[in-house]
Amino acid sequence: MIRSDILASRRARWIATTIVAVIVVVVGIFVARGMRTLEPVSSFIADYPGVLEPLPGTPEGVPVWLAWQHYLNAFFLLLIVKTGWEVRTTQRPRAYWAPRTSRFTGTKISVTLWLHLALDVLWVLNGVVFVILIFATGHWARIVPTTWEVVPNALSVFLQYASLDWPTENGWIAYNALQVLSYFGVVFILAPLAIVTGLRMSPLWPSSAVRLSRVYPIEIARAVHYPTMLAFVAFVIVHVTLVATTGLLRNLNHMYASRDDVSWWGALVFAIGTAAMIAAWFLTGPTITRTLAARTGSVTRG
């Protein structure tokens, strides 16, 4: 009975949050469209159209390795959010995992947390490869701000998006200023925050580091980790919405087929990748998770 009341309360909060979000978006659209009728605002948008000239030598397009990196990042992130939410909301785990190595003797975590941590490791490794490659190939210049003019241009793009009058752009050549700030924030701010807070909360944190634990208490990590997850989710929702509404086929070709046209190849690859993500969502249920966890340690019933 108590469990049902908790679920009903959470469902009511999510419904209320969704309604408020829809109202805010609708009101924001009308406000942005009204602002664009004002001469100072229209002049501002004309002076700062939203797209900056890329640095000389900045590569164009999306190479195949970057398309794979993008997909793997989305794949791991989806499952990380799923398992992280399950860890947060499950009161009594069905099974626990413990390592066989003597170094971590006494460590006992739910199998869902075990899967969450395993996915974290894969996501971090994918991210490390991504960062190395973008700096090795020069693609860093596409997502790292190199001038303060990115700020007024990003504000201009935000107003254009909010008014549903899209800015003129070509992501194959250069991202607009708001995209640059968003991608930079996700890669170099949100991702490190997720890593350092997740590490503090994980069994890998050294129990002997008393002074370090005092300086960086686990309560701070918990307070930051969950909002960081919500920020990732918000970014994905906005990102997917804009991909679908600013030229779907061309955008999918950029991200999944490494080509700049409006053919259906990117959509085909996207459909296959989405099917794999849906399958992984269901395959990471309790039964298969326990089986996988048992290969790396001892699994006991909850």
PDB file of C-alpha atoms in Angstrom:
ATOM      1  CA  MET A   1       0.000   0.000   0.000  1.00  0.00           C
ATOM      2  CA  ILE A   2       2.784   2.399   0.937  1.00  0.00           C
ATOM      3  CA  ARG A   3       4.651   1.473  -2.236  1.00  0.00           C
ATOM      4  CA  SER A   4       1.565   2.265  -4.330  1.00  0.00           C
ATOM      5  CA  ASP A   5       1.193   5.630  -2.606  1.00  0.00           C
ATOM      6  CA  ILE A   6       4.825   6.473  -3.347  1.00  0.00           C
ATOM      7  CA  LEU A   7       4.450   5.555  -7.019  1.00  0.00           C
ATOM      8  CA  ALA A   8       1.223   7.547  -7.286  1.00  0.00           C
ATOM      9  CA  SER A   9       2.908  10.564  -5.692  1.00  0.00           C
ATOM     10  CA  ARG A  10       5.851  10.366  -8.099  1.00  0.00           C
ATOM     11  CA  ARG A  11       3.518   9.984 -11.064  1.00  0.00           C
ATOM     12  CA  ALA A  12       1.533  13.044  -9.952  1.00  0.00           C
ATOM     13  CA  ARG A  13       4.742  15.088  -9.630  1.00  0.00           C
ATOM     14  CA  TRP A  14       5.900  14.071 -13.110  1.00  0.00           C
ATOM     15  CA  ILE A  15       2.505  14.951 -14.611  1.00  0.00           C
ATOM     16  CA  ALA A  16       2.507  18.326 -12.861  1.00  0.00           C
ATOM     17  CA  THR A  17       6.092  18.988 -13.987  1.00  0.00           C
ATOM     18  CA  THR A  18       5.205  18.097 -17.593  1.00  0.00           C
ATOM     19  CA  ILE A  19       2.184  20.416 -17.589  1.00  0.00           C
ATOM     20  CA  VAL A  20       4.247  23.285 -16.184  1.00  0.00           C
ATOM     21  CA  ALA A  21       6.991  22.633 -18.762  1.00  0.00           C
ATOM     22  CA  VAL A  22       4.486  22.731 -21.638  1.00  0.00           C
ATOM     23  CA  ILE A  23       3.004  25.989 -20.360  1.00  0.00           C
ATOM     24  CA  VAL A  24       6.467  27.544 -20.013  1.00  0.00           C
ATOM     25  CA  VAL A  25       7.400  26.502 -23.566  1.00  0.00           C
ATOM     26  CA  VAL A  26       4.173  27.884 -25.084  1.00  0.00           C
ATOM     27  CA  VAL A  27       4.467  31.171 -23.197  1.00  0.00           C
ATOM     28  CA  GLY A  28       8.142  31.378 -24.148  1.00  0.00           C
ATOM     29  CA  ILE A  29       7.317  31.029 -27.843  1.00  0.00           C
ATOM     30  CA  PHE A  30       4.829  33.892 -27.730  1.00  0.00           C
ATOM     31  CA  VAL A  31       7.255  36.071 -25.754  1.00  0.00           C
ATOM     32  CA  ALA A  32      10.117  35.369 -28.176  1.00  0.00           C
ATOM     33  CA  ARG A  33       7.955  36.104 -31.223  1.00  0.00           C
ATOM     34  CA  GLY A  34       6.817  39.348 -29.632  1.00  0.00           C
ATOM     35  CA  MET A  35      10.382  40.357 -28.814  1.00  0.00           C
ATOM     36  CA  ARG A  36      11.460  39.831 -32.411  1.00  0.00           C
ATOM     37  CA  THR A  37       9.016  42.529 -33.529  1.00  0.00           C
ATOM     38  CA  LEU A  38      10.971  45.079 -31.498  1.00  0.00           C
ATOM     39  CA  GLU A  39      13.541  47.046 -33.475  1.00  0.00           C
ATOM     40  CA  PRO A  40      16.424  46.693 -30.955  1.00  0.00           C
ATOM     41  CA  VAL A  41      15.949  42.911 -30.886  1.00  0.00           C
ATOM     42  CA  SER A  42      15.754  42.565 -34.663  1.00  0.00           C
ATOM     43  CA  SER A  43      18.889  44.724 -34.977  1.00  0.00           C
ATOM     44  CA  PHE A  44      20.652  42.561 -32.389  1.00  0.00           C
ATOM     45  CA  ILE A  45      19.837  39.400 -34.370  1.00  0.00           C
ATOM     46  CA  ALA A  46      21.032  41.073 -37.571  1.00  0.00           C
ATOM     47  CA  ASP A  47      24.339  42.039 -35.923  1.00  0.00           C
ATOM     48  CA  TYR A  48      24.781  38.599 -34.342  1.00  0.00           C
ATOM     49  CA  PRO A  49      23.184  36.049 -36.703  1.00  0.00           C
ATOM     50  CA  GLY A  50      24.406  33.116 -34.625  1.00  0.00           C
ATOM     51  CA  VAL A  51      27.116  31.434 -36.695  1.00  0.00           C
ATOM     52  CA  LEU A  52      30.768  32.389 -36.316  1.00  0.00           C
ATOM     53  CA  GLU A  53      33.507  31.863 -38.850  1.00  0.00           C
ATOM     54  CA  PRO A  54      35.443  28.705 -37.919  1.00  0.00           C
ATOM     55  CA  LEU A  55      39.152  28.916 -37.186  1.00  0.00           C
ATOM     56  CA  PRO A  56      41.382  28.473 -40.244  1.00  0.00           C
ATOM     57  CA  GLY A  57      42.071  24.799 -40.831  1.00  0.00           C
ATOM     58  CA  THR A  58      39.047  23.593 -38.862  1.00  0.00           C
ATOM     59  CA  PRO A  59      37.870  20.352 -40.529  1.00  0.00           C
ATOM     60  CA  GLU A  60      34.365  20.156 -41.936  1.00  0.00           C
ATOM     61  CA  GLY A  61      31.861  17.349 -41.715  1.00  0.00           C
ATOM     62  CA  VAL A  62      31.476  14.335 -39.489  1.00  0.00           C
ATOM     63  CA  PRO A  63      34.035  11.544 -40.059  1.00  0.00           C
ATOM     64  CA  VAL A  64      33.006   7.922 -39.629  1.00  0.00           C
ATOM     65  CA  TRP A  65      34.802   7.551 -36.290  1.00  0.00           C
ATOM     66  CA  LEU A  66      32.889  10.531 -34.913  1.00  0.00           C
ATOM     67  CA  ALA A  67      29.578   9.085 -36.101  1.00  0.00           C
ATOM     68  CA  TRP A  68      30.374   5.868 -34.221  1.00  0.00           C
ATOM     69  CA  GLN A  69      31.443   7.839 -31.144  1.00  0.00           C
ATOM     70  CA  HIS A  70      28.172   9.759 -31.235  1.00  0.00           C
ATOM     71  CA  TYR A  71      26.098   6.592 -31.438  1.00  0.00           C
ATOM     72  CA  LEU A  72      28.003   4.744 -28.709  1.00  0.00           C
ATOM     73  CA  ASN A  73      27.721   7.765 -26.452  1.00  0.00           C
ATOM     74  CA  ALA A  74      23.932   7.815 -26.923  1.00  0.00           C
ATOM     75  CA  PHE A  75      23.740   4.018 -26.466  1.00  0.00           C
ATOM     76  CA  PHE A  76      25.655   3.976 -23.183  1.00  0.00           C
ATOM     77  CA  LEU A  77      23.996   7.150 -21.896  1.00  0.00           C
ATOM     78  CA  LEU A  78      20.518   5.705 -22.405  1.00  0.00           C
ATOM     79  CA  LEU A  79      21.342   2.617 -20.367  1.00  0.00           C
ATOM     80  CA  ILE A  80      23.224   4.623 -17.739  1.00  0.00           C
ATOM     81  CA  VAL A  81      20.181   6.822 -17.163  1.00  0.00           C
ATOM     82  CA  LYS A  82      17.920   3.743 -17.057  1.00  0.00           C
ATOM     83  CA  THR A  83      20.029   1.866 -14.529  1.00  0.00           C
ATOM     84  CA  GLY A  84      20.794   5.009 -12.540  1.00  0.00           C
ATOM     85  CA  TRP A  85      17.091   5.723 -12.175  1.00  0.00           C
ATOM     86  CA  GLU A  86      16.475   2.123 -11.113  1.00  0.00           C
ATOM     87  CA  VAL A  87      19.223   2.374  -8.487  1.00  0.00           C
ATOM     88  CA  ARG A  88      17.692   5.584  -7.173  1.00  0.00           C
ATOM     89  CA  THR A  89      14.095   4.328  -7.010  1.00  0.00           C
ATOM     90  CA  THR A  90      14.504   0.643  -6.046  1.00  0.00           C
ATOM     91  CA  GLN A  91      14.029   0.202  -2.319  1.00  0.00           C
ATOM     92  CA  ARG A  92      14.816  -3.503  -2.091  1.00  0.00           C
ATOM     93  CA  PRO A  93      17.114  -4.951  -4.792  1.00  0.00           C
ATOM     94  CA  ARG A  94      16.348  -8.448  -6.026  1.00  0.00           C
ATOM     95  CA  ALA A  95      19.997  -9.518  -6.033  1.00  0.00           C
ATOM     96  CA  TYR A  96      23.411  -8.376  -4.871  1.00  0.00           C
ATOM     97  CA  TRP A  97      26.867  -8.637  -6.391  1.00  0.00           C
ATOM     98  CA  ALA A  98      30.155  -9.070  -4.550  1.00  0.00           C
ATOM     99  CA  PRO A  99      33.652  -9.284  -6.100  1.00  0.00           C
ATOM    100  CA  ARG A 100      35.804 -12.384  -5.828  1.00  0.00           C
ATOM    101  CA  THR A 101      39.078 -10.461  -5.447  1.00  0.00           C
ATOM    102  CA  SER A 102      40.409  -9.987  -1.942  1.00  0.00           C
ATOM    103  CA  ARG A 103      41.136  -6.308  -2.617  1.00  0.00           C
ATOM    104  CA  PHE A 104      37.432  -5.483  -2.503  1.00  0.00           C
ATOM    105  CA  THR A 105      36.390  -8.028   0.113  1.00  0.00           C
ATOM    106  CA  GLY A 106      33.294  -6.844   1.955  1.00  0.00           C
ATOM    107  CA  THR A 107      31.953  -4.832  -0.984  1.00  0.00           C
ATOM    108  CA  LYS A 108      28.354  -5.719  -1.721  1.00  0.00           C
ATOM    109  CA  ILE A 109      26.165  -3.788  -4.166  1.00  0.00           C
ATOM    110  CA  SER A 110      22.948  -4.434  -6.060  1.00  0.00           C
ATOM    111  CA  VAL A 111      23.320  -6.041  -9.470  1.00  0.00           C
ATOM    112  CA  THR A 112      21.635  -2.978 -10.961  1.00  0.00           C
ATOM    113  CA  LEU A 113      24.351  -0.768  -9.491  1.00  0.00           C
ATOM    114  CA  TRP A 114      26.933  -3.240 -10.812  1.00  0.00           C
ATOM    115  CA  LEU A 115      25.504  -2.841 -14.332  1.00  0.00           C
ATOM    116  CA  HIS A 116      25.338   0.931 -13.906  1.00  0.00           C
ATOM    117  CA  LEU A 117      29.029   1.045 -12.974  1.00  0.00           C
ATOM    118  CA  ALA A 118      30.007  -1.300 -15.813  1.00  0.00           C
ATOM    119  CA  LEU A 119      28.198   0.947 -18.301  1.00  0.00           C
ATOM    120  CA  ASP A 120      29.884   3.970 -16.732  1.00  0.00           C
ATOM    121  CA  VAL A 121      33.292   2.451 -17.429  1.00  0.00           C
ATOM    122  CA  LEU A 122      32.405   1.821 -21.090  1.00  0.00           C
ATOM    123  CA  TRP A 123      30.977   5.340 -21.431  1.00  0.00           C
ATOM    124  CA  VAL A 124      34.100   6.907 -19.919  1.00  0.00           C
ATOM    125  CA  LEU A 125      36.391   4.883 -22.191  1.00  0.00           C
ATOM    126  CA  ASN A 126      34.361   5.967 -25.218  1.00  0.00           C
ATOM    127  CA  GLY A 127      34.615   9.568 -24.016  1.00  0.00           C
ATOM    128  CA  VAL A 128      38.377   9.375 -23.542  1.00  0.00           C
ATOM    129  CA  VAL A 129      38.795   8.073 -27.089  1.00  0.00           C
ATOM    130  CA  PHE A 130      36.530  10.862 -28.341  1.00  0.00           C
ATOM    131  CA  VAL A 131      38.501  13.620 -26.607  1.00  0.00           C
ATOM    132  CA  ILE A 132      41.820  12.231 -27.844  1.00  0.00           C
ATOM    133  CA  LEU A 133      40.569  12.029 -31.429  1.00  0.00           C
ATOM    134  CA  ILE A 134      38.996  15.491 -31.590  1.00  0.00           C
ATOM    135  CA  PHE A 135      42.231  17.095 -30.391  1.00  0.00           C
ATOM    136  CA  ALA A 136      44.345  14.899 -32.664  1.00  0.00           C
ATOM    137  CA  THR A 137      42.272  15.726 -35.749  1.00  0.00           C
ATOM    138  CA  GLY A 138      41.403  19.376 -35.084  1.00  0.00           C
ATOM    139  CA  HIS A 139      37.694  18.711 -34.594  1.00  0.00           C
ATOM    140  CA  TRP A 140      37.954  20.285 -31.118  1.00  0.00           C
ATOM    141  CA  ALA A 141      37.619  23.705 -32.796  1.00  0.00           C
ATOM    142  CA  ARG A 142      34.058  22.836 -33.803  1.00  0.00           C
ATOM    143  CA  ILE A 143      32.825  22.563 -30.183  1.00  0.00           C
ATOM    144  CA  VAL A 144      35.215  24.733 -28.159  1.00  0.00           C
ATOM    145  CA  PRO A 145      34.465  28.488 -28.018  1.00  0.00           C
ATOM    146  CA  THR A 146      37.414  30.527 -29.279  1.00  0.00           C
ATOM    147  CA  THR A 147      35.954  34.037 -28.964  1.00  0.00           C
ATOM    148  CA  TRP A 148      33.635  35.889 -26.579  1.00  0.00           C
ATOM    149  CA  GLU A 149      31.394  36.718 -29.543  1.00  0.00           C
ATOM    150  CA  VAL A 150      29.975  33.247 -29.096  1.00  0.00           C
ATOM    151  CA  VAL A 151      27.893  34.598 -26.178  1.00  0.00           C
ATOM    152  CA  PRO A 152      25.765  37.235 -27.997  1.00  0.00           C
ATOM    153  CA  ASN A 153      25.515  34.934 -30.993  1.00  0.00           C
ATOM    154  CA  ALA A 154      24.261  32.108 -28.762  1.00  0.00           C
ATOM    155  CA  LEU A 155      21.634  34.443 -27.276  1.00  0.00           C
ATOM    156  CA  SER A 156      20.579  35.379 -30.807  1.00  0.00           C
ATOM    157  CA  VAL A 157      20.230  31.711 -31.762  1.00  0.00           C
ATOM    158  CA  PHE A 158      18.194  31.049 -28.627  1.00  0.00           C
ATOM    159  CA  LEU A 159      15.747  33.817 -29.562  1.00  0.00           C
ATOM    160  CA  GLN A 160      15.505  32.466 -33.107  1.00  0.00           C
ATOM    161  CA  TYR A 161      14.838  28.938 -31.894  1.00  0.00           C
ATOM    162  CA  ALA A 162      12.354  30.121 -29.257  1.00  0.00           C
ATOM    163  CA  SER A 163      10.394  32.109 -31.846  1.00  0.00           C
ATOM    164  CA  LEU A 164      10.278  29.019 -34.134  1.00  0.00           C
ATOM    165  CA  ASP A 165      12.091  30.984 -36.851  1.00  0.00           C
ATOM    166  CA  TRP A 166      15.203  28.840 -37.301  1.00  0.00           C
ATOM    167  CA  PRO A 167      18.606  30.475 -37.903  1.00  0.00           C
ATOM    168  CA  THR A 168      20.318  29.946 -41.244  1.00  0.00           C
ATOM    169  CA  GLU A 169      23.110  27.457 -40.664  1.00  0.00           C
ATOM    170  CA  ASN A 170      25.006  24.468 -42.026  1.00  0.00           C
ATOM    171  CA  GLY A 171      26.175  22.091 -39.316  1.00  0.00           C
ATOM    172  CA  TRP A 172      28.369  20.249 -41.810  1.00  0.00           C
ATOM    173  CA  ILE A 173      30.616  23.318 -41.986  1.00  0.00           C
ATOM    174  CA  ALA A 174      30.185  24.870 -38.535  1.00  0.00           C
ATOM    175  CA  TYR A 175      27.790  24.642 -35.616  1.00  0.00           C
ATOM    176  CA  ASN A 176      25.884  27.702 -34.487  1.00  0.00           C
ATOM    177  CA  ALA A 177      27.004  29.471 -31.328  1.00  0.00           C
ATOM    178  CA  LEU A 178      24.366  27.903 -29.080  1.00  0.00           C
ATOM    179  CA  GLN A 179      25.328  24.439 -30.304  1.00  0.00           C
ATOM    180  CA  VAL A 180      28.992  25.182 -29.613  1.00  0.00           C
ATOM    181  CA  LEU A 181      28.255  26.232 -26.031  1.00  0.00           C
ATOM    182  CA  SER A 182      25.922  23.270 -25.516  1.00  0.00           C
ATOM    183  CA  TYR A 183      28.331  20.663 -26.875  1.00  0.00           C
ATOM    184  CA  PHE A 184      31.229  22.211 -24.957  1.00  0.00           C
ATOM    185  CA  GLY A 185      29.166  22.145 -21.769  1.00  0.00           C
ATOM    186  CA  VAL A 186      28.163  18.513 -22.215  1.00  0.00           C
ATOM    187  CA  VAL A 187      31.661  17.255 -23.087  1.00  0.00           C
ATOM    188  CA  PHE A 188      33.817  19.360 -20.783  1.00  0.00           C
ATOM    189  CA  ILE A 189      31.490  20.215 -17.868  1.00  0.00           C
ATOM    190  CA  LEU A 190      28.609  17.750 -17.473  1.00  0.00           C
ATOM    191  CA  ALA A 191      30.610  14.633 -18.337  1.00  0.00           C
ATOM    192  CA  PRO A 192      33.461  15.378 -15.865  1.00  0.00           C
ATOM    193  CA  LEU A 193      30.878  16.261 -13.196  1.00  0.00           C
ATOM    194  CA  ALA A 194      29.127  12.929 -13.740  1.00  0.00           C
ATOM    195  CA  ILE A 195      32.449  11.096 -13.501  1.00  0.00           C
ATOM    196  CA  VAL A 196      33.832  12.736 -10.355  1.00  0.00           C
ATOM    197  CA  THR A 197      30.522  12.558  -8.483  1.00  0.00           C
ATOM    198  CA  GLY A 198      29.859   8.989  -9.596  1.00  0.00           C
ATOM    199  CA  LEU A 199      33.346   7.941  -8.550  1.00  0.00           C
ATOM    200  CA  ARG A 200      32.830   9.433  -5.104  1.00  0.00           C
ATOM    201  CA  MET A 201      29.625   7.434  -4.672  1.00  0.00           C
ATOM    202  CA  SER A 202      31.016   4.169  -6.053  1.00  0.00           C
ATOM    203  CA  PRO A 203      32.726   1.272  -4.209  1.00  0.00           C
ATOM    204  CA  LEU A 204      35.941   2.245  -6.028  1.00  0.00           C
ATOM    205  CA  TRP A 205      36.348   5.253  -3.743  1.00  0.00           C
ATOM    206  CA  PRO A 206      39.194   4.367  -1.325  1.00  0.00           C
ATOM    207  CA  SER A 207      37.854   3.989   2.209  1.00  0.00           C
ATOM    208  CA  SER A 208      41.330   4.752   3.546  1.00  0.00           C
ATOM    209  CA  ALA A 209      41.285   8.272   2.067  1.00  0.00           C
ATOM    210  CA  VAL A 210      39.816   9.806   5.219  1.00  0.00           C
ATOM    211  CA  ARG A 211      41.148  13.332   4.662  1.00  0.00           C
ATOM    212  CA  LEU A 212      40.072  13.364   1.006  1.00  0.00           C
ATOM    213  CA  SER A 213      36.621  12.072   1.972  1.00  0.00           C
ATOM    214  CA  ARG A 214      36.319  14.858   4.518  1.00  0.00           C
ATOM    215  CA  VAL A 215      37.209  17.478   1.901  1.00  0.00           C
ATOM    216  CA  TYR A 216      34.876  15.915  -0.654  1.00  0.00           C
ATOM    217  CA  PRO A 217      31.955  14.419   1.318  1.00  0.00           C
ATOM    218  CA  ILE A 218      29.650  11.948  -0.358  1.00  0.00           C
ATOM    219  CA  GLU A 219      26.642  14.202   0.351  1.00  0.00           C
ATOM    220  CA  ILE A 220      28.003  16.770  -2.111  1.00  0.00           C
ATOM    221  CA  ALA A 221      28.458  14.090  -4.773  1.00  0.00           C
ATOM    222  CA  ARG A 222      24.888  12.881  -4.299  1.00  0.00           C
ATOM    223  CA  ALA A 223      23.535  16.423  -4.441  1.00  0.00           C
ATOM    224  CA  VAL A 224      25.296  17.072  -7.768  1.00  0.00           C
ATOM    225  CA  HIS A 225      25.055  13.660  -9.469  1.00  0.00           C
ATOM    226  CA  TYR A 226      21.265  13.545  -9.841  1.00  0.00           C
ATOM    227  CA  PRO A 227      20.872  17.095 -11.275  1.00  0.00           C
ATOM    228  CA  THR A 228      23.707  16.263 -13.668  1.00  0.00           C
ATOM    229  CA  MET A 229      21.690  13.299 -14.940  1.00  0.00           C
ATOM    230  CA  LEU A 230      18.645  15.545 -15.382  1.00  0.00           C
ATOM    231  CA  ALA A 231      20.787  18.020 -17.324  1.00  0.00           C
ATOM    232  CA  PHE A 232      21.882  15.213 -19.677  1.00  0.00           C
ATOM    233  CA  VAL A 233      18.250  14.173 -20.167  1.00  0.00           C
ATOM    234  CA  ALA A 234      17.191  17.779 -20.867  1.00  0.00           C
ATOM    235  CA  PHE A 235      20.007  18.174 -23.387  1.00  0.00           C
ATOM    236  CA  VAL A 236      19.018  14.968 -25.190  1.00  0.00           C
ATOM    237  CA  ILE A 237      15.349  16.021 -25.390  1.00  0.00           C
ATOM    238  CA  VAL A 238      16.219  19.426 -26.856  1.00  0.00           C
ATOM    239  CA  HIS A 239      18.880  17.924 -29.131  1.00  0.00           C
ATOM    240  CA  VAL A 240      16.551  15.285 -30.580  1.00  0.00           C
ATOM    241  CA  THR A 241      13.751  17.840 -31.012  1.00  0.00           C
ATOM    242  CA  LEU A 242      15.980  20.196 -32.995  1.00  0.00           C
ATOM    243  CA  VAL A 243      17.395  17.347 -35.085  1.00  0.00           C
ATOM    244  CA  ALA A 244      13.836  16.390 -36.053  1.00  0.00           C
ATOM    245  CA  THR A 245      12.666  19.936 -36.792  1.00  0.00           C
ATOM    246  CA  THR A 246      15.648  21.507 -38.574  1.00  0.00           C
ATOM    247  CA  GLY A 247      16.068  19.086 -41.476  1.00  0.00           C
ATOM    248  CA  LEU A 248      15.696  15.520 -40.258  1.00  0.00           C
ATOM    249  CA  LEU A 249      17.197  13.565 -43.162  1.00  0.00           C
ATOM    250  CA  ARG A 250      20.197  15.854 -43.580  1.00  0.00           C
ATOM    251  CA  ASN A 251      20.883  15.870 -39.832  1.00  0.00           C
ATOM    252  CA  LEU A 252      20.647  12.074 -39.613  1.00  0.00           C
ATOM    253  CA  ASN A 253      23.015  11.750 -42.555  1.00  0.00           C
ATOM    254  CA  HIS A 254      25.490  14.038 -40.789  1.00  0.00           C
ATOM    255  CA  MET A 255      25.385  12.070 -37.541  1.00  0.00           C
ATOM    256  CA  TYR A 256      24.935   8.489 -38.718  1.00  0.00           C
ATOM    257  CA  ALA A 257      26.127   8.238 -42.324  1.00  0.00           C
ATOM    258  CA  SER A 258      28.930  10.860 -42.436  1.00  0.00           C
ATOM    259  CA  ARG A 259      27.509  12.477 -45.558  1.00  0.00           C
ATOM    260  CA  ASP A 260      25.992  15.869 -46.398  1.00  0.00           C
ATOM    261  CA  ASP A 261      22.860  15.159 -48.419  1.00  0.00           C
ATOM    262  CA  VAL A 262      19.163  14.362 -47.949  1.00  0.00           C
ATOM    263  CA  SER A 263      19.235  10.660 -48.820  1.00  0.00           C
ATOM    264  CA  TRP A 264      17.755   7.971 -46.556  1.00  0.00           C
ATOM    265  CA  TRP A 265      21.056   6.321 -45.580  1.00  0.00           C
ATOM    266  CA  GLY A 266      21.349   8.148 -42.276  1.00  0.00           C
ATOM    267  CA  ALA A 267      17.738   7.368 -41.409  1.00  0.00           C
ATOM    268  CA  LEU A 268      18.355   3.679 -42.137  1.00  0.00           C
ATOM    269  CA  VAL A 269      21.425   3.545 -39.889  1.00  0.00           C
ATOM    270  CA  PHE A 270      19.526   5.492 -37.229  1.00  0.00           C
ATOM    271  CA  ALA A 271      16.640   3.001 -37.369  1.00  0.00           C
ATOM    272  CA  ILE A 272      19.019   0.057 -36.940  1.00  0.00           C
ATOM    273  CA  GLY A 273      20.813   1.797 -34.084  1.00  0.00           C
ATOM    274  CA  THR A 274      17.530   2.674 -32.388  1.00  0.00           C
ATOM    275  CA  ALA A 275      16.377  -0.947 -32.654  1.00  0.00           C
ATOM    276  CA  ALA A 276      19.604  -2.017 -30.941  1.00  0.00           C
ATOM    277  CA  MET A 277      19.028   0.517 -28.159  1.00  0.00           C
ATOM    278  CA  ILE A 278      15.459  -0.698 -27.611  1.00  0.00           C
ATOM    279  CA  ALA A 279      16.667  -4.297 -27.490  1.00  0.00           C
ATOM    280  CA  ALA A 280      19.394  -3.354 -24.991  1.00  0.00           C
ATOM    281  CA  TRP A 281      16.796  -1.576 -22.834  1.00  0.00           C
ATOM    282  CA  PHE A 282      14.829  -4.797 -22.398  1.00  0.00           C
ATOM    283  CA  LEU A 283      17.865  -7.087 -22.275  1.00  0.00           C
ATOM    284  CA  THR A 284      19.228  -5.202 -19.274  1.00  0.00           C
ATOM    285  CA  GLY A 285      16.414  -6.543 -17.120  1.00  0.00           C
ATOM    286  CA  PRO A 286      16.981  -8.376 -13.818  1.00  0.00           C
ATOM    287  CA  THR A 287      17.471 -11.895 -15.223  1.00  0.00           C
ATOM    288  CA  ILE A 288      20.172 -11.110 -17.785  1.00  0.00           C
ATOM    289  CA  THR A 289      21.809  -8.583 -15.483  1.00  0.00           C
ATOM    290  CA  ARG A 290      22.197 -11.243 -12.773  1.00  0.00           C
ATOM    291  CA  THR A 291      23.672 -13.642 -15.333  1.00  0.00           C
ATOM    292  CA  LEU A 292      26.210 -11.080 -16.524  1.00  0.00           C
ATOM    293  CA  ALA A 293      27.098 -10.021 -12.989  1.00  0.00           C
ATOM    294  CA  ALA A 294      27.683 -13.649 -11.968  1.00  0.00           C
ATOM    295  CA  ARG A 295      30.494 -13.863 -14.541  1.00  0.00           C
ATOM    296  CA  THR A 296      32.498 -11.225 -12.685  1.00  0.00           C
ATOM    297  CA  GLY A 297      31.655 -11.976  -9.070  1.00  0.00           C
ATOM    298  CA  SER A 298      29.295 -13.680  -6.678  1.00  0.00           C
ATOM    299  CA  VAL A 299      25.574 -12.988  -6.971  1.00  0.00           C
ATOM    300  CA  THR A 300      23.177 -13.610  -4.096  1.00  0.00           C
ATOM    301  CA  ARG A 301      19.443 -13.138  -3.842  1.00  0.00           C
ATOM    302  CA  GLY A 302      18.104 -10.008  -2.155  1.00  0.00           C
TER     303      GLY A 302
END
